[in-house]
Coordinates of C-alpha atoms in Angstrom, one line a residue:
M790 CA -16.1 -20.9 -54.6
K791 CA -19.3 -20.9 -52.1
G792 CA -21.6 -23.3 -51.4
P793 CA -26.1 -23.7 -51.4
F794 CA -24.9 -23.5 -47.3
D795 CA -22.9 -20.3 -48.5
Q796 CA -25.5 -18.9 -50.4
S797 CA -28.7 -19.7 -47.7
I798 CA -26.5 -17.3 -45.2
L799 CA -26.4 -14.9 -47.3
S800 CA -29.4 -15.0 -47.6
F801 CA -30.5 -14.3 -43.8
L802 CA -28.1 -11.5 -43.4
P803 CA -30.5 -8.8 -44.3
C804 CA -33.1 -10.8 -41.3
V805 CA -30.6 -11.3 -39.2
A806 CA -29.8 -7.6 -39.5
Q807 CA -33.3 -6.6 -38.0
L808 CA -33.4 -8.8 -35.4
S809 CA -32.6 -7.3 -32.0
P810 CA -29.1 -7.9 -30.5
F811 CA -30.2 -10.5 -27.9
H812 CA -31.6 -12.2 -30.7
R813 CA -28.2 -11.3 -32.9
L814 CA -26.1 -13.0 -30.6
I815 CA -28.3 -16.5 -30.8
F816 CA -29.3 -16.1 -34.4
I817 CA -25.4 -16.0 -36.0
P818 CA -23.6 -18.5 -34.3
I819 CA -25.9 -20.9 -36.2
G820 CA -24.7 -20.0 -39.0
C821 CA -21.2 -21.6 -37.8
H822 CA -18.3 -20.0 -40.5
I823 CA -19.0 -16.1 -41.5
G824 CA -16.2 -14.6 -42.5
D825 CA -13.1 -14.9 -39.5
R826 CA -13.3 -14.9 -35.8
E827 CA -11.8 -11.1 -35.8
S828 CA -15.6 -10.8 -36.9
F829 CA -17.1 -11.6 -33.6
G830 CA -16.0 -8.9 -32.1
C831 CA -13.5 -8.6 -29.4
G832 CA -15.5 -11.2 -27.0
F833 CA -17.7 -10.6 -24.0
G834 CA -17.4 -9.1 -20.4
R835 CA -13.9 -7.3 -19.2
R836 CA -11.6 -8.5 -21.3
G837 CA -10.5 -6.5 -23.3
P838 CA -8.7 -8.3 -27.0
R839 CA -8.0 -11.3 -27.2
G840 CA -4.6 -11.1 -26.6
N841 CA -5.3 -10.1 -22.2
L842 CA -7.0 -13.5 -22.4
G843 CA -5.2 -13.7 -19.0
D844 CA -5.4 -10.2 -17.4
P845 CA -9.7 -9.9 -17.5
H846 CA -8.7 -6.6 -15.2
G847 CA -5.7 -5.1 -17.8
S848 CA -7.4 -2.6 -18.8
H849 CA -8.9 -2.0 -15.6
Q850 CA -4.9 -2.0 -14.4
V851 CA -3.9 0.2 -17.1
E852 CA -6.1 3.1 -16.1
R853 CA -5.7 3.0 -12.3
R854 CA -2.1 3.0 -13.4
E855 CA -2.9 6.4 -15.2
E856 CA -5.1 8.1 -13.2
E857 CA -1.4 7.8 -10.2
E858 CA 0.4 9.6 -12.9
K859 CA -2.3 12.1 -13.7
W860 CA -2.3 12.8 -9.9
V861 CA -2.7 16.8 -9.9
P862 CA -0.3 17.9 -6.6
V863 CA -1.8 19.6 -3.4
T864 CA 1.6 20.9 -1.8
K865 CA 3.4 24.2 -3.0
L866 CA 6.2 20.6 -1.5
R867 CA 4.9 17.9 -4.1
R868 CA 4.8 21.0 -7.1
L869 CA 8.8 22.0 -6.4
V870 CA 9.2 17.7 -6.2
R871 CA 6.8 16.7 -9.1
E872 CA 9.4 19.3 -10.9
G873 CA 12.9 18.1 -10.5
K874 CA 13.8 21.1 -7.7
I875 CA 13.8 18.3 -4.5
K876 CA 15.5 16.0 -5.1
S877 CA 15.9 13.7 -1.9
L878 CA 14.5 14.1 1.4
E879 CA 17.9 15.6 3.0
Q880 CA 16.4 18.8 2.0
I881 CA 12.9 18.4 3.1
Y882 CA 13.8 18.2 6.1
L883 CA 16.7 20.4 6.5
H884 CA 14.4 23.4 6.1
S885 CA 11.7 21.6 8.6
L886 CA 8.8 20.7 6.0
P887 CA 5.9 19.2 6.8
I888 CA 5.2 16.8 4.4
K889 CA 1.1 16.4 4.3
E890 CA 1.2 14.3 0.6
H891 CA 2.3 10.8 1.1
Q892 CA 3.2 10.5 -2.9
I893 CA 5.7 13.0 -2.4
I894 CA 7.7 9.3 -0.2
D895 CA 6.9 6.9 -3.2
Q896 CA 8.4 9.6 -5.5
L897 CA 12.0 10.2 -3.8
I898 CA 12.5 6.5 -2.0
R899 CA 9.8 4.5 -4.4
P900 CA 12.1 1.4 -4.4
A901 CA 13.7 0.8 -2.1
L902 CA 10.7 0.9 0.8
K903 CA 9.4 -1.2 2.3
D904 CA 6.4 -1.7 4.6
E905 CA 5.4 -4.5 7.2
V906 CA 2.6 -4.7 9.8
M907 CA 3.8 -5.4 12.8
E908 CA 0.3 -6.3 13.9
I909 CA -3.4 -6.4 14.2
M910 CA -5.6 -5.7 17.3
L911 CA -9.2 -6.4 18.1
V912 CA -10.2 -2.7 19.3
Q913 CA -13.7 -3.5 21.4
K914 CA -16.0 -0.7 21.9
K915 CA -19.7 -0.7 24.6
T916 CA -22.3 1.3 22.2
R917 CA -26.2 2.6 23.1
A918 CA -28.5 -0.3 22.3
S919 CA -31.2 1.5 19.5
P920 CA -34.5 -0.6 20.4
R921 CA -34.8 -1.5 16.4
L922 CA -31.5 -3.6 17.2
L923 CA -32.6 -5.0 20.8
N924 CA -35.9 -6.3 18.6
K925 CA -34.2 -9.1 16.1
C926 CA -31.5 -10.5 19.4
I927 CA -29.0 -8.8 18.0
N928 CA -26.1 -8.0 20.3
S929 CA -25.4 -4.5 20.1
N930 CA -23.7 -2.7 22.7
K931 CA -20.1 -3.5 21.2
R932 CA -18.8 -1.9 18.4
T933 CA -15.5 -3.5 16.6
R934 CA -12.2 -2.5 15.1
F935 CA -9.5 -3.5 13.8
K936 CA -6.2 -1.1 14.6
A937 CA -3.1 -1.6 12.7
F938 CA 0.3 -1.1 12.8
V939 CA 2.4 -1.2 10.6
I940 CA 6.2 0.2 9.7
V941 CA 7.9 1.7 6.3
G942 CA 10.9 2.6 6.1
D943 CA 14.6 2.8 3.2
G944 CA 16.9 0.9 5.2
N945 CA 19.0 3.9 4.3
G946 CA 18.1 6.3 7.3
H947 CA 14.3 6.8 7.0
V948 CA 12.3 4.7 8.7
G949 CA 8.7 5.7 9.4
L950 CA 5.8 4.1 11.6
G951 CA 2.1 4.2 11.1
V952 CA -1.7 3.1 13.6
K953 CA -4.7 3.6 11.8
C954 CA -8.0 2.0 13.2
S955 CA -11.0 0.9 11.1
K956 CA -14.0 -1.1 10.5
E957 CA -11.9 -3.5 7.9
V958 CA -8.2 -5.3 8.8
A959 CA -7.6 -4.0 4.6
T960 CA -8.7 -0.3 5.1
A961 CA -6.8 -0.1 8.4
I962 CA -4.3 -1.0 6.6
R963 CA -3.8 1.0 3.8
S964 CA -4.0 3.5 5.7
A965 CA -1.8 2.6 8.2
I966 CA 0.9 2.9 5.3
T967 CA -0.5 5.6 4.6
F968 CA 0.3 7.5 8.2
A969 CA 3.8 5.8 7.8
K970 CA 4.8 7.4 5.0
L971 CA 3.6 10.5 6.1
S972 CA 5.8 9.8 9.7
V973 CA 9.3 9.1 8.2
I974 CA 11.5 11.6 9.2
P975 CA 15.2 10.3 9.3
V976 CA 18.1 8.4 11.7
R977 CA 21.6 9.4 12.8
R978 CA 24.0 7.1 12.0
G979 CA 27.8 6.8 13.2
Y980 CA 30.5 4.1 14.0
W981 CA 31.5 2.5 16.8
G982 CA 35.7 3.2 17.0
N983 CA 37.5 4.2 13.8
K984 CA 35.4 5.2 10.6
I985 CA 35.7 2.4 8.7
G986 CA 33.2 1.4 6.1
L987 CA 29.8 2.6 6.4
P988 CA 27.9 3.6 9.3
H989 CA 26.6 1.0 11.8
T990 CA 25.4 2.1 15.0
V991 CA 24.0 5.2 16.4
P992 CA 26.3 8.6 16.7
C993 CA 25.9 8.1 20.6
K994 CA 24.4 7.8 23.9
V995 CA 20.5 8.2 23.3
T996 CA 17.6 8.2 25.1
R997 CA 14.6 8.9 25.5
K998 CA 11.3 8.9 26.6
C999 CA 7.5 8.9 25.6
G1000 CA 5.0 8.8 28.0
S1001 CA 5.7 6.4 31.0
V1002 CA 8.5 4.5 28.8
T1003 CA 12.0 4.9 28.7
V1004 CA 14.3 3.8 25.5
R1005 CA 17.9 4.2 25.5
M1006 CA 20.6 4.0 23.0
V1007 CA 24.5 2.5 23.5
P1008 CA 27.2 2.4 20.1
A1009 CA 27.5 -1.0 20.0
P1010 CA 30.9 -2.5 17.9
C1011 CA 31.2 -4.8 15.3
G1012 CA 30.0 -8.0 15.7
A1013 CA 27.5 -7.6 18.6
G1014 CA 24.1 -7.4 16.6
I1015 CA 21.3 -6.0 18.2
V1016 CA 20.8 -6.1 21.6
A1017 CA 16.8 -5.5 21.9
A1018 CA 13.5 -7.2 22.1
R1019 CA 11.4 -7.7 18.8
V1020 CA 9.7 -4.9 18.2
P1021 CA 12.5 -2.4 19.2
K1022 CA 14.7 -5.2 16.7
K1023 CA 12.5 -4.4 13.7
V1024 CA 12.2 -0.6 14.0
L1025 CA 16.2 -0.4 14.0
H1026 CA 17.1 -2.8 10.9
F1027 CA 14.5 -0.7 8.9
A1028 CA 16.4 2.1 9.5
R1029 CA 19.7 -0.5 8.6
I1030 CA 21.3 0.8 12.5
I1031 CA 23.5 -3.5 12.7
Y1032 CA 24.7 -3.1 16.0
V1033 CA 23.2 -1.2 18.7
Y1034 CA 22.5 -2.6 22.8
T1035 CA 18.8 -0.7 23.5
S1036 CA 16.7 -1.2 27.8
S1037 CA 13.7 0.2 27.7
R1038 CA 12.0 0.7 31.4
G1039 CA 8.1 1.7 31.1
S1040 CA 4.3 0.4 30.5
K1041 CA 3.5 -2.2 28.5
K1042 CA 0.6 -1.2 27.3
P1043 CA -0.5 -2.7 23.7
L1044 CA 1.1 0.7 21.5
N1045 CA 4.4 0.3 22.9
V1046 CA 5.1 -3.8 22.4
C1047 CA 2.7 -4.0 18.9

């Protein structure tokens, strides 16, 4: 049964309906209680339903995830992967097909894929100072950017290195991860001595040269570990080469030592 206060509130409802939305928000809470709490809607801002108060941006994350799922393939290789006709990276490497979209790597080895930032460097370049900036007494003869070195791998014979430069650290890391996924290559593994257990080292002595740097890897027996510097050890660990001897000679530029 409604009391006199409720009757007075109900008599004001037609007047409230004629108010602007802003004045309506101010006026309605004065009524102390009109119906259930659900009558006031889902709250303010981007919180969505009252059940998701702990995740204010949850709805936007769901929309972003749906957009990624609805991503349209551009290359024929991506369409074949999406249709399930190519199920492993080895099938791609067998025919030497170029990987132009990083979503291919995400779909094939996403559960086991890991990435790590090896180093972030500061890159400065001398530029020409404009008269407008000189009047403000700003040192404009240097342009500062950040270069990120990122390594990705699944620990099962696939590893990639990405290097990217940008004005912001987050953008450089994100772009380097994408570039590293596009640079993933297969790594051959073998045994030292008898073929017992899983492949644990390189199949034979390998020597490769890039620029002025020469790297040599020699198979090692079980228990020897990875005899290498910090950066080569991390790369070999991502490729799941557990025991190997290494030696390197050449330049010490930042790209070689990260």
